[in-house]
């Protein structure tokens, strides 16, 4: 049974996002034509929008329709009923036997011996969490997609994974950057999607059950079954507020699956955290390929101060291009959303794909330099390090 709604049932999910199974050679949507005949895979409009999202290729800002104003925040802890599937948010079909057969034939699951030699060079420099004066935003990278964000008077964890090993994946190659016992009291957790390297049940069990959880549509039931009492699930472009921070769920180019029978039963996305008193914005992209949603996020959220963007787990490219951005696409996505700073993530923790382990950082730095962006605005932190603004 799904949770019973306290509000009207959601029956027509908004928008469509690119996504696929890990490694599925999904195609990017084509640049949209006129609203009456959009090119690329069909997409329903997101809440409050009158047409499809921006094209996937980066472009300078140009005159266009005004971005819709933000909707009123939804109540915290609201029980809602969702569609049985969010597969209509996918851009391309899920992979077939031919794709899996090719992957098995090529055997490109992990780097070769030469690519693994870089493991000792992976950046790991744990340090105590810095003090955060009022009005300051601090970001500490714990590894993979796990961050300790302190903003608007709250301490927020993103996709917290403190486990050494996750299902179906070799053990982490670098330790967690912040010992659990050194964390300040956690006010909130945001989850991008339900894959095991982003939704880690053993880590969540360490939290008090009254910790506020912000999760994608359809995932609250999983959390409530584990005893959490303050769970807020949101659709794309919906928000809720806790203390001095607004949490808005935004689209991503990905997918969801946690068992054999639940493909795309829950939504996927990223989070925009806004200090409501000072307007400071941190964009946590979650797990995503490159595509048209970045331009739309930037249009709706001008003035993003920091974008936490994935740069790893991208090879072989034919298999992963639409679910995991490569380093050059991550820099392009930062430009698309209009963020002042970029902090790379989703690398140097688990060996999930075939690229050499140090390659993501080298390529991200080179792409940033080619784009002519200020070096100090690339926050290429070692695991365990912090930066503030």
mmCIF file of C-alpha atoms in Angstrom:
data_model
loop_
_atom_site.group_PDB
_atom_site.id
_atom_site.type_symbol
_atom_site.label_atom_id
_atom_site.label_comp_id
_atom_site.label_asym_id
_atom_site.label_seq_id
_atom_site.Cartn_x
_atom_site.Cartn_y
_atom_site.Cartn_z
ATOM 1 C CA UNK A 1 0.000 0.000 0.000
ATOM 2 C CA UNK A 2 1.126 3.552 -0.716
ATOM 3 C CA UNK A 3 0.915 6.199 2.008
ATOM 4 C CA UNK A 4 -2.549 7.675 2.146
ATOM 5 C CA UNK A 5 -2.733 11.323 1.116
ATOM 6 C CA UNK A 6 -3.423 14.284 3.330
ATOM 7 C CA UNK A 7 -3.562 16.371 0.169
ATOM 8 C CA UNK A 8 -4.927 15.771 -3.339
ATOM 9 C CA UNK A 9 -3.439 12.771 -5.079
ATOM 10 C CA UNK A 10 -0.646 13.476 -7.538
ATOM 11 C CA UNK A 11 -1.785 11.936 -10.785
ATOM 12 C CA UNK A 12 0.170 13.676 -13.555
ATOM 13 C CA UNK A 13 3.843 14.160 -12.737
ATOM 14 C CA UNK A 14 5.376 17.308 -14.204
ATOM 15 C CA UNK A 15 8.232 17.483 -16.647
ATOM 16 C CA UNK A 16 10.471 14.788 -18.006
ATOM 17 C CA UNK A 17 14.135 14.256 -17.294
ATOM 18 C CA UNK A 18 16.836 12.291 -19.013
ATOM 19 C CA UNK A 19 17.814 9.151 -17.178
ATOM 20 C CA UNK A 20 18.672 5.512 -17.689
ATOM 21 C CA UNK A 21 20.063 2.489 -15.987
ATOM 22 C CA UNK A 22 23.711 2.842 -14.979
ATOM 23 C CA UNK A 23 25.606 2.617 -18.167
ATOM 24 C CA UNK A 24 22.642 2.685 -20.494
ATOM 25 C CA UNK A 25 23.619 4.478 -23.700
ATOM 26 C CA UNK A 26 20.748 6.910 -23.432
ATOM 27 C CA UNK A 27 20.666 9.798 -25.859
ATOM 28 C CA UNK A 28 20.561 13.436 -24.859
ATOM 29 C CA UNK A 29 17.381 15.246 -25.828
ATOM 30 C CA UNK A 30 17.627 17.328 -28.927
ATOM 31 C CA UNK A 31 17.378 21.086 -28.659
ATOM 32 C CA UNK A 32 13.684 21.984 -28.417
ATOM 33 C CA UNK A 33 11.921 23.549 -31.320
ATOM 34 C CA UNK A 34 8.847 25.727 -31.040
ATOM 35 C CA UNK A 35 6.617 24.796 -28.088
ATOM 36 C CA UNK A 36 4.006 23.375 -30.439
ATOM 37 C CA UNK A 37 6.475 20.837 -31.844
ATOM 38 C CA UNK A 38 9.360 20.195 -29.414
ATOM 39 C CA UNK A 39 12.286 18.184 -30.672
ATOM 40 C CA UNK A 40 13.743 15.266 -28.775
ATOM 41 C CA UNK A 41 11.875 13.013 -26.352
ATOM 42 C CA UNK A 42 8.514 14.385 -25.250
ATOM 43 C CA UNK A 43 8.420 16.164 -21.911
ATOM 44 C CA UNK A 44 5.468 17.334 -19.910
ATOM 45 C CA UNK A 45 5.858 20.842 -18.509
ATOM 46 C CA UNK A 46 7.122 21.173 -14.987
ATOM 47 C CA UNK A 47 4.827 22.753 -12.389
ATOM 48 C CA UNK A 48 4.321 26.392 -13.197
ATOM 49 C CA UNK A 49 5.990 26.203 -16.618
ATOM 50 C CA UNK A 50 4.317 26.636 -19.952
ATOM 51 C CA UNK A 51 6.813 24.811 -22.156
ATOM 52 C CA UNK A 52 9.746 22.386 -22.193
ATOM 53 C CA UNK A 53 13.081 23.107 -20.582
ATOM 54 C CA UNK A 54 16.146 24.753 -22.084
ATOM 55 C CA UNK A 55 18.308 22.897 -24.650
ATOM 56 C CA UNK A 56 21.183 20.780 -23.423
ATOM 57 C CA UNK A 57 24.018 22.727 -24.997
ATOM 58 C CA UNK A 58 25.345 25.680 -22.998
ATOM 59 C CA UNK A 59 24.594 29.103 -24.377
ATOM 60 C CA UNK A 60 24.838 32.677 -23.174
ATOM 61 C CA UNK A 61 21.773 34.105 -21.519
ATOM 62 C CA UNK A 62 19.267 35.289 -24.081
ATOM 63 C CA UNK A 63 15.899 36.993 -23.841
ATOM 64 C CA UNK A 64 13.120 34.524 -23.243
ATOM 65 C CA UNK A 65 10.104 33.816 -21.082
ATOM 66 C CA UNK A 66 10.435 34.992 -17.521
ATOM 67 C CA UNK A 67 11.201 32.228 -15.036
ATOM 68 C CA UNK A 68 8.123 31.214 -13.045
ATOM 69 C CA UNK A 69 7.997 32.414 -9.469
ATOM 70 C CA UNK A 70 8.533 29.855 -6.713
ATOM 71 C CA UNK A 71 5.480 28.005 -5.486
ATOM 72 C CA UNK A 72 4.490 28.254 -1.851
ATOM 73 C CA UNK A 73 6.408 25.804 0.348
ATOM 74 C CA UNK A 74 4.630 22.567 1.138
ATOM 75 C CA UNK A 75 3.975 21.456 4.708
ATOM 76 C CA UNK A 76 6.685 19.465 6.442
ATOM 77 C CA UNK A 77 5.941 15.782 6.941
ATOM 78 C CA UNK A 78 2.983 15.754 4.566
ATOM 79 C CA UNK A 79 1.636 12.323 3.604
ATOM 80 C CA UNK A 80 1.036 12.100 -0.131
ATOM 81 C CA UNK A 81 0.012 9.586 -2.761
ATOM 82 C CA UNK A 82 2.099 9.305 -5.929
ATOM 83 C CA UNK A 83 1.854 7.548 -9.282
ATOM 84 C CA UNK A 84 3.027 3.969 -9.290
ATOM 85 C CA UNK A 85 5.890 4.824 -11.638
ATOM 86 C CA UNK A 86 7.986 7.840 -12.627
ATOM 87 C CA UNK A 87 9.214 6.198 -15.814
ATOM 88 C CA UNK A 88 7.608 8.997 -17.825
ATOM 89 C CA UNK A 89 10.409 11.240 -16.538
ATOM 90 C CA UNK A 90 12.997 9.215 -18.449
ATOM 91 C CA UNK A 91 14.315 10.615 -21.707
ATOM 92 C CA UNK A 92 15.183 7.287 -23.304
ATOM 93 C CA UNK A 93 14.107 3.670 -22.836
ATOM 94 C CA UNK A 94 15.845 1.530 -20.257
ATOM 95 C CA UNK A 95 18.575 -0.739 -21.663
ATOM 96 C CA UNK A 96 17.886 -3.939 -23.499
ATOM 97 C CA UNK A 97 19.762 -7.190 -23.792
ATOM 98 C CA UNK A 98 22.053 -5.898 -26.526
ATOM 99 C CA UNK A 99 23.452 -3.162 -24.304
ATOM 100 C CA UNK A 100 24.088 -5.565 -21.442
ATOM 101 C CA UNK A 101 25.632 -8.078 -23.834
ATOM 102 C CA UNK A 102 28.016 -5.437 -25.178
ATOM 103 C CA UNK A 103 29.039 -4.408 -21.668
ATOM 104 C CA UNK A 104 29.677 -8.033 -20.698
ATOM 105 C CA UNK A 105 31.620 -8.594 -23.903
ATOM 106 C CA UNK A 106 33.828 -5.548 -23.405
ATOM 107 C CA UNK A 107 34.255 -6.155 -19.680
ATOM 108 C CA UNK A 108 34.802 -2.442 -18.981
ATOM 109 C CA UNK A 109 33.615 -2.385 -15.380
ATOM 110 C CA UNK A 110 36.766 -1.165 -13.612
ATOM 111 C CA UNK A 111 40.014 0.591 -14.496
ATOM 112 C CA UNK A 112 42.974 -1.496 -15.514
ATOM 113 C CA UNK A 113 46.005 -1.950 -13.303
ATOM 114 C CA UNK A 114 47.511 1.315 -14.538
ATOM 115 C CA UNK A 115 44.336 3.263 -13.686
ATOM 116 C CA UNK A 116 44.217 1.799 -10.184
ATOM 117 C CA UNK A 117 47.812 2.820 -9.422
ATOM 118 C CA UNK A 118 46.544 6.304 -8.662
ATOM 119 C CA UNK A 119 44.657 5.191 -5.539
ATOM 120 C CA UNK A 120 47.455 6.334 -3.158
ATOM 121 C CA UNK A 121 47.298 9.782 -4.776
ATOM 122 C CA UNK A 122 43.586 10.306 -4.153
ATOM 123 C CA UNK A 123 43.208 13.519 -2.116
ATOM 124 C CA UNK A 124 42.382 12.821 1.524
ATOM 125 C CA UNK A 125 43.079 15.537 4.096
ATOM 126 C CA UNK A 126 40.631 15.301 7.002
ATOM 127 C CA UNK A 127 40.524 18.296 9.300
ATOM 128 C CA UNK A 128 38.232 19.537 12.091
ATOM 129 C CA UNK A 129 35.062 21.233 10.925
ATOM 130 C CA UNK A 130 35.587 25.003 10.884
ATOM 131 C CA UNK A 131 33.569 27.443 12.941
ATOM 132 C CA UNK A 132 30.700 28.959 10.978
ATOM 133 C CA UNK A 133 29.849 32.562 11.897
ATOM 134 C CA UNK A 134 26.275 33.770 11.259
ATOM 135 C CA UNK A 135 25.693 34.446 7.571
ATOM 136 C CA UNK A 136 28.453 32.064 6.470
ATOM 137 C CA UNK A 137 27.929 28.937 4.381
ATOM 138 C CA UNK A 138 30.365 26.072 4.928
ATOM 139 C CA UNK A 139 30.775 22.918 2.819
ATOM 140 C CA UNK A 140 32.802 19.903 3.977
ATOM 141 C CA UNK A 141 33.319 16.951 1.630
ATOM 142 C CA UNK A 142 32.943 13.620 3.419
ATOM 143 C CA UNK A 143 33.464 11.666 0.173
ATOM 144 C CA UNK A 144 31.407 10.571 -2.860
ATOM 145 C CA UNK A 145 28.161 12.649 -2.780
ATOM 146 C CA UNK A 146 28.200 13.132 1.002
ATOM 147 C CA UNK A 147 28.623 16.711 2.213
ATOM 148 C CA UNK A 148 28.258 18.410 5.550
ATOM 149 C CA UNK A 149 26.606 21.725 4.703
ATOM 150 C CA UNK A 150 26.112 24.407 7.321
ATOM 151 C CA UNK A 151 23.840 27.161 6.152
ATOM 152 C CA UNK A 152 21.030 29.278 7.576
ATOM 153 C CA UNK A 153 21.775 28.027 11.083
ATOM 154 C CA UNK A 154 21.306 24.347 10.087
ATOM 155 C CA UNK A 155 23.644 21.395 9.632
ATOM 156 C CA UNK A 156 22.550 19.393 6.583
ATOM 157 C CA UNK A 157 23.927 16.100 5.255
ATOM 158 C CA UNK A 158 23.623 15.258 1.566
ATOM 159 C CA UNK A 159 23.299 11.603 0.492
ATOM 160 C CA UNK A 160 25.127 10.466 3.633
ATOM 161 C CA UNK A 161 27.170 7.277 3.133
ATOM 162 C CA UNK A 162 29.467 6.550 6.082
ATOM 163 C CA UNK A 163 29.607 2.810 5.348
ATOM 164 C CA UNK A 164 32.844 1.213 4.186
ATOM 165 C CA UNK A 165 31.039 -0.995 1.691
ATOM 166 C CA UNK A 166 27.747 -0.738 -0.195
ATOM 167 C CA UNK A 167 25.797 -3.423 -1.992
ATOM 168 C CA UNK A 168 27.308 -4.535 -5.283
ATOM 169 C CA UNK A 169 30.320 -2.206 -5.077
ATOM 170 C CA UNK A 170 33.938 -2.737 -3.967
ATOM 171 C CA UNK A 171 34.851 -1.213 -0.614
ATOM 172 C CA UNK A 172 35.622 2.482 -0.570
ATOM 173 C CA UNK A 173 39.191 3.363 -1.500
ATOM 174 C CA UNK A 174 39.392 6.396 0.779
ATOM 175 C CA UNK A 175 38.048 6.674 4.338
ATOM 176 C CA UNK A 176 35.130 8.925 5.212
ATOM 177 C CA UNK A 177 36.393 12.489 5.544
ATOM 178 C CA UNK A 178 34.497 13.330 8.738
ATOM 179 C CA UNK A 179 34.275 10.848 11.611
ATOM 180 C CA UNK A 180 30.646 10.373 12.601
ATOM 181 C CA UNK A 181 31.341 11.252 16.227
ATOM 182 C CA UNK A 182 32.765 14.620 15.156
ATOM 183 C CA UNK A 183 29.592 15.739 13.382
ATOM 184 C CA UNK A 184 27.576 18.515 15.009
ATOM 185 C CA UNK A 185 23.902 17.695 15.636
ATOM 186 C CA UNK A 186 22.346 17.004 12.255
ATOM 187 C CA UNK A 187 19.244 19.114 11.576
ATOM 188 C CA UNK A 188 18.320 17.706 8.163
ATOM 189 C CA UNK A 189 19.280 15.182 5.497
ATOM 190 C CA UNK A 190 18.616 15.464 1.764
ATOM 191 C CA UNK A 191 18.505 12.369 -0.454
ATOM 192 C CA UNK A 192 18.839 12.642 -4.230
ATOM 193 C CA UNK A 193 17.617 9.135 -5.180
ATOM 194 C CA UNK A 194 17.478 5.583 -3.922
ATOM 195 C CA UNK A 195 20.625 3.969 -5.371
ATOM 196 C CA UNK A 196 22.698 2.289 -2.687
ATOM 197 C CA UNK A 197 25.669 4.645 -3.015
ATOM 198 C CA UNK A 198 23.352 7.575 -2.216
ATOM 199 C CA UNK A 199 20.737 6.083 0.111
ATOM 200 C CA UNK A 200 22.635 4.076 2.725
ATOM 201 C CA UNK A 201 20.416 2.445 5.337
ATOM 202 C CA UNK A 202 23.229 1.680 7.828
ATOM 203 C CA UNK A 203 24.240 5.356 7.866
ATOM 204 C CA UNK A 204 20.679 6.584 8.312
ATOM 205 C CA UNK A 205 20.236 4.200 11.239
ATOM 206 C CA UNK A 206 22.839 6.273 13.108
ATOM 207 C CA UNK A 207 20.536 9.300 13.082
ATOM 208 C CA UNK A 208 17.849 10.149 15.644
ATOM 209 C CA UNK A 209 14.488 9.138 14.219
ATOM 210 C CA UNK A 210 13.174 12.704 14.533
ATOM 211 C CA UNK A 211 15.832 14.040 12.136
ATOM 212 C CA UNK A 212 14.167 15.928 9.280
ATOM 213 C CA UNK A 213 14.542 14.003 6.013
ATOM 214 C CA UNK A 214 13.894 15.593 2.611
ATOM 215 C CA UNK A 215 13.457 12.928 -0.053
ATOM 216 C CA UNK A 216 12.202 12.480 -3.632
ATOM 217 C CA UNK A 217 8.580 11.703 -4.362
ATOM 218 C CA UNK A 218 7.724 8.129 -3.470
ATOM 219 C CA UNK A 219 10.579 7.568 -1.006
ATOM 220 C CA UNK A 220 8.916 8.635 2.252
ATOM 221 C CA UNK A 221 7.369 5.226 2.778
ATOM 222 C CA UNK A 222 10.824 3.597 2.821
ATOM 223 C CA UNK A 223 11.998 6.112 5.428
ATOM 224 C CA UNK A 224 8.913 5.861 7.622
ATOM 225 C CA UNK A 225 9.187 2.089 7.684
ATOM 226 C CA UNK A 226 12.572 2.628 9.342
ATOM 227 C CA UNK A 227 11.080 4.771 12.072
ATOM 228 C CA UNK A 228 11.711 8.291 10.787
ATOM 229 C CA UNK A 229 8.899 10.595 11.826
ATOM 230 C CA UNK A 230 9.735 13.850 10.013
ATOM 231 C CA UNK A 231 9.918 12.912 6.344
ATOM 232 C CA UNK A 232 9.040 15.374 3.585
ATOM 233 C CA UNK A 233 8.851 14.051 0.023
ATOM 234 C CA UNK A 234 8.737 16.455 -2.883
ATOM 235 C CA UNK A 235 8.227 16.496 -6.631
ATOM 236 C CA UNK A 236 10.435 18.511 -8.964
ATOM 237 C CA UNK A 237 10.223 22.272 -8.371
ATOM 238 C CA UNK A 238 8.470 21.814 -5.024
ATOM 239 C CA UNK A 239 9.968 23.126 -1.798
ATOM 240 C CA UNK A 240 9.600 23.048 1.953
ATOM 241 C CA UNK A 241 11.224 25.148 4.669
ATOM 242 C CA UNK A 242 12.951 24.214 7.891
ATOM 243 C CA UNK A 243 14.371 26.875 10.157
ATOM 244 C CA UNK A 244 16.053 29.437 7.936
ATOM 245 C CA UNK A 245 16.539 27.200 4.909
ATOM 246 C CA UNK A 246 14.327 26.462 1.911
ATOM 247 C CA UNK A 247 14.791 22.991 0.409
ATOM 248 C CA UNK A 248 13.704 22.763 -3.230
ATOM 249 C CA UNK A 249 13.807 19.517 -5.189
ATOM 250 C CA UNK A 250 15.010 20.071 -8.749
ATOM 251 C CA UNK A 251 15.314 17.743 -11.774
ATOM 252 C CA UNK A 252 18.300 15.584 -12.649
ATOM 253 C CA UNK A 253 19.170 13.319 -15.561
ATOM 254 C CA UNK A 254 19.158 9.968 -13.817
ATOM 255 C CA UNK A 255 16.810 7.144 -12.730
ATOM 256 C CA UNK A 256 15.987 5.032 -9.671
ATOM 257 C CA UNK A 257 16.075 1.387 -8.670
ATOM 258 C CA UNK A 258 16.768 -0.455 -5.442
ATOM 259 C CA UNK A 259 15.447 -3.956 -6.099
ATOM 260 C CA UNK A 260 14.356 -6.147 -8.992
ATOM 261 C CA UNK A 261 10.786 -4.867 -8.979
ATOM 262 C CA UNK A 262 10.972 -1.131 -8.215
ATOM 263 C CA UNK A 263 12.521 0.476 -11.315
ATOM 264 C CA UNK A 264 11.602 4.181 -11.393
ATOM 265 C CA UNK A 265 9.020 3.749 -8.609
ATOM 266 C CA UNK A 266 10.574 6.727 -6.817
ATOM 267 C CA UNK A 267 11.796 10.011 -8.268
ATOM 268 C CA UNK A 268 15.380 11.298 -8.574
ATOM 269 C CA UNK A 269 16.791 14.806 -8.575
ATOM 270 C CA UNK A 270 18.971 17.405 -6.884
ATOM 271 C CA UNK A 271 18.422 19.968 -4.160
ATOM 272 C CA UNK A 272 18.615 23.739 -3.979
ATOM 273 C CA UNK A 273 19.281 24.943 -0.435
ATOM 274 C CA UNK A 274 18.579 28.635 0.091
ATOM 275 C CA UNK A 275 19.302 30.651 3.213
ATOM 276 C CA UNK A 276 16.012 32.548 3.283
ATOM 277 C CA UNK A 277 17.419 35.457 5.317
ATOM 278 C CA UNK A 278 20.431 36.184 3.101
ATOM 279 C CA UNK A 279 19.579 34.494 -0.194
ATOM 280 C CA UNK A 280 22.706 32.321 -0.216
ATOM 281 C CA UNK A 281 22.163 29.338 -2.537
ATOM 282 C CA UNK A 282 23.865 25.943 -2.661
ATOM 283 C CA UNK A 283 22.933 23.557 -5.457
ATOM 284 C CA UNK A 284 23.504 19.859 -4.779
ATOM 285 C CA UNK A 285 23.131 18.061 -8.109
ATOM 286 C CA UNK A 286 22.994 14.517 -6.734
ATOM 287 C CA UNK A 287 23.718 11.922 -9.412
ATOM 288 C CA UNK A 288 23.143 13.160 -12.947
ATOM 289 C CA UNK A 289 24.180 13.153 -16.556
ATOM 290 C CA UNK A 290 24.499 16.361 -18.538
ATOM 291 C CA UNK A 291 21.399 17.763 -20.189
ATOM 292 C CA UNK A 292 18.778 20.427 -20.601
ATOM 293 C CA UNK A 293 17.676 20.655 -16.964
ATOM 294 C CA UNK A 294 20.745 22.618 -15.907
ATOM 295 C CA UNK A 295 19.743 25.613 -17.989
ATOM 296 C CA UNK A 296 16.242 25.555 -16.531
ATOM 297 C CA UNK A 297 17.569 25.310 -12.978
ATOM 298 C CA UNK A 298 19.762 28.335 -13.608
ATOM 299 C CA UNK A 299 16.863 30.241 -15.129
ATOM 300 C CA UNK A 300 14.686 29.630 -12.076
ATOM 301 C CA UNK A 301 17.507 30.164 -9.583
ATOM 302 C CA UNK A 302 19.749 33.037 -10.638
ATOM 303 C CA UNK A 303 22.706 33.799 -8.420
ATOM 304 C CA UNK A 304 23.689 30.303 -7.243
ATOM 305 C CA UNK A 305 26.711 30.678 -4.969
ATOM 306 C CA UNK A 306 28.008 27.103 -5.028
ATOM 307 C CA UNK A 307 27.250 24.075 -7.215
ATOM 308 C CA UNK A 308 28.186 20.607 -5.953
ATOM 309 C CA UNK A 309 28.546 18.652 -9.195
ATOM 310 C CA UNK A 310 29.534 15.043 -9.978
ATOM 311 C CA UNK A 311 32.633 14.479 -12.112
ATOM 312 C CA UNK A 312 33.282 10.720 -11.853
ATOM 313 C CA UNK A 313 31.917 7.288 -12.801
ATOM 314 C CA UNK A 314 31.634 8.133 -16.504
ATOM 315 C CA UNK A 315 33.494 5.408 -18.449
ATOM 316 C CA UNK A 316 32.801 3.735 -20.784
ATOM 317 C CA UNK A 317 31.093 6.776 -22.211
ATOM 318 C CA UNK A 318 28.650 4.904 -24.454
ATOM 319 C CA UNK A 319 27.278 3.195 -21.336
ATOM 320 C CA UNK A 320 27.217 6.059 -18.820
ATOM 321 C CA UNK A 321 26.967 9.330 -20.736
ATOM 322 C CA UNK A 322 23.368 10.188 -19.844
ATOM 323 C CA UNK A 323 23.386 9.186 -16.201
ATOM 324 C CA UNK A 324 26.830 10.399 -15.101
ATOM 325 C CA UNK A 325 28.379 13.649 -16.299
ATOM 326 C CA UNK A 326 32.035 13.599 -17.225
ATOM 327 C CA UNK A 327 34.350 16.370 -15.952
ATOM 328 C CA UNK A 328 33.950 18.609 -19.006
ATOM 329 C CA UNK A 329 30.168 18.283 -18.824
ATOM 330 C CA UNK A 330 30.249 19.126 -15.130
ATOM 331 C CA UNK A 331 32.026 22.403 -15.871
ATOM 332 C CA UNK A 332 29.513 23.076 -18.643
ATOM 333 C CA UNK A 333 26.681 22.365 -16.195
ATOM 334 C CA UNK A 334 28.172 24.863 -13.750
ATOM 335 C CA UNK A 335 28.077 27.473 -16.499
ATOM 336 C CA UNK A 336 24.515 26.495 -17.411
ATOM 337 C CA UNK A 337 23.207 26.929 -13.868
ATOM 338 C CA UNK A 338 25.164 30.157 -13.521
ATOM 339 C CA UNK A 339 26.910 29.149 -10.310
ATOM 340 C CA UNK A 340 29.804 31.271 -9.136
ATOM 341 C CA UNK A 341 31.701 28.332 -7.619
ATOM 342 C CA UNK A 342 31.884 24.614 -8.346
ATOM 343 C CA UNK A 343 32.871 21.826 -5.956
ATOM 344 C CA UNK A 344 33.493 18.465 -7.685
ATOM 345 C CA UNK A 345 32.156 15.283 -6.075
ATOM 346 C CA UNK A 346 31.218 11.683 -6.943
ATOM 347 C CA UNK A 347 34.796 10.547 -7.421
ATOM 348 C CA UNK A 348 37.780 9.364 -5.307
ATOM 349 C CA UNK A 349 35.606 7.232 -3.009
ATOM 350 C CA UNK A 350 34.161 4.157 -4.730
ATOM 351 C CA UNK A 351 35.499 2.627 -7.944
ATOM 352 C CA UNK A 352 32.260 2.508 -9.920
ATOM 353 C CA UNK A 353 33.466 2.598 -13.521
ATOM 354 C CA UNK A 354 36.413 2.214 -15.858
ATOM 355 C CA UNK A 355 38.199 5.581 -15.933
ATOM 356 C CA UNK A 356 41.583 5.857 -14.123
ATOM 357 C CA UNK A 357 40.905 6.951 -10.564
ATOM 358 C CA UNK A 358 42.791 10.276 -10.764
ATOM 359 C CA UNK A 359 41.530 11.220 -14.228
ATOM 360 C CA UNK A 360 38.330 13.036 -13.133
ATOM 361 C CA UNK A 361 40.256 15.652 -11.153
ATOM 362 C CA UNK A 362 42.806 16.285 -13.906
ATOM 363 C CA UNK A 363 40.119 16.677 -16.538
ATOM 364 C CA UNK A 364 37.945 18.910 -14.335
ATOM 365 C CA UNK A 365 40.853 21.254 -13.641
ATOM 366 C CA UNK A 366 41.746 21.402 -17.328
ATOM 367 C CA UNK A 367 38.135 22.090 -18.376
ATOM 368 C CA UNK A 368 37.839 24.833 -15.764
ATOM 369 C CA UNK A 369 41.010 26.487 -17.037
ATOM 370 C CA UNK A 370 39.888 26.223 -20.679
ATOM 371 C CA UNK A 371 36.638 27.947 -19.743
ATOM 372 C CA UNK A 372 38.668 30.898 -18.404
ATOM 373 C CA UNK A 373 37.084 30.701 -14.958
ATOM 374 C CA UNK A 374 38.818 31.988 -11.798
ATOM 375 C CA UNK A 375 40.922 29.217 -10.280
ATOM 376 C CA UNK A 376 39.837 30.134 -6.753
ATOM 377 C CA UNK A 377 36.214 29.376 -7.651
ATOM 378 C CA UNK A 378 36.973 25.719 -8.380
ATOM 379 C CA UNK A 379 36.683 24.114 -4.965
ATOM 380 C CA UNK A 380 38.500 20.857 -5.789
ATOM 381 C CA UNK A 381 38.613 19.815 -2.166
ATOM 382 C CA UNK A 382 40.373 16.786 -0.752
ATOM 383 C CA UNK A 383 38.071 14.428 1.103
ATOM 384 C CA UNK A 384 37.659 15.803 4.620
ATOM 385 C CA UNK A 385 38.411 19.434 3.697
ATOM 386 C CA UNK A 386 36.111 22.447 4.029
ATOM 387 C CA UNK A 387 35.553 25.808 2.370
ATOM 388 C CA UNK A 388 33.282 28.672 3.371
ATOM 389 C CA UNK A 389 31.835 31.810 1.822
#
